[in-house]
């Protein structure tokens, strides 16, 4: 199972809000997918990493069921 909880922790640590993500090109639909732990593209993952200045493991983790 994909889990985006590291994203929310990284955003909190770096004091970056969802508003900043929206203004940086991440749309509402993508934010909704992240909140629901749904799939995103590698391009979106790359955008998030560039916006947050972090690595993919700071955004996403894989949890086995």
Tab-separated table of N, CA, C and O in Angstrom, residues 1 4 17 19 23 28 46 48 50-51 58 62:
chain	number	residue	atom	x	y	z
A	1	UNK	N	0.832	-1.173	0.000
A	1	UNK	CA	0.000	0.000	0.000
A	1	UNK	C	0.883	1.245	0.000
A	1	UNK	O	1.873	1.316	0.699
A	4	UNK	N	1.380	8.351	1.882
A	4	UNK	CA	1.979	9.673	1.716
A	4	UNK	C	2.163	10.411	3.031
A	4	UNK	O	2.401	11.622	3.028
A	17	UNK	N	2.782	24.978	3.125
A	17	UNK	CA	1.357	24.657	3.208
A	17	UNK	C	0.840	24.068	1.898
A	17	UNK	O	1.513	24.121	0.865
A	19	UNK	N	-1.447	25.387	0.261
A	19	UNK	CA	-1.597	26.574	-0.585
A	19	UNK	C	-0.347	26.789	-1.436
A	19	UNK	O	-0.448	27.102	-2.633
A	23	UNK	N	-0.086	26.831	-5.515
A	23	UNK	CA	0.515	27.942	-6.256
A	23	UNK	C	1.746	27.497	-7.052
A	23	UNK	O	2.177	28.202	-7.967
A	28	UNK	N	-5.779	20.747	-7.232
A	28	UNK	CA	-6.663	20.246	-6.170
A	28	UNK	C	-6.896	18.744	-6.287
A	28	UNK	O	-6.938	18.034	-5.277
A	46	UNK	N	8.154	14.001	-8.764
A	46	UNK	CA	9.310	14.864	-9.043
A	46	UNK	C	8.996	16.320	-8.695
A	46	UNK	O	9.814	17.002	-8.067
A	48	UNK	N	6.817	17.458	-6.533
A	48	UNK	CA	6.773	17.591	-5.074
A	48	UNK	C	8.175	17.664	-4.489
A	48	UNK	O	8.443	18.487	-3.605
A	50	UNK	N	10.896	18.701	-5.954
A	50	UNK	CA	11.509	19.983	-6.299
A	50	UNK	C	10.942	21.117	-5.448
A	50	UNK	O	11.695	21.965	-4.962
A	51	UNK	N	9.638	21.123	-5.257
A	51	UNK	CA	9.001	22.165	-4.445
A	51	UNK	C	9.485	22.096	-3.001
A	51	UNK	O	9.795	23.118	-2.384
A	58	UNK	N	11.030	11.146	1.277
A	58	UNK	CA	10.473	12.162	2.168
A	58	UNK	C	9.018	12.465	1.820
A	58	UNK	O	8.360	13.236	2.517
A	62	UNK	N	6.141	2.817	1.096
A	62	UNK	CA	5.357	1.640	0.744
A	62	UNK	C	5.183	0.790	1.988
A	62	UNK	O	6.161	0.429	2.657
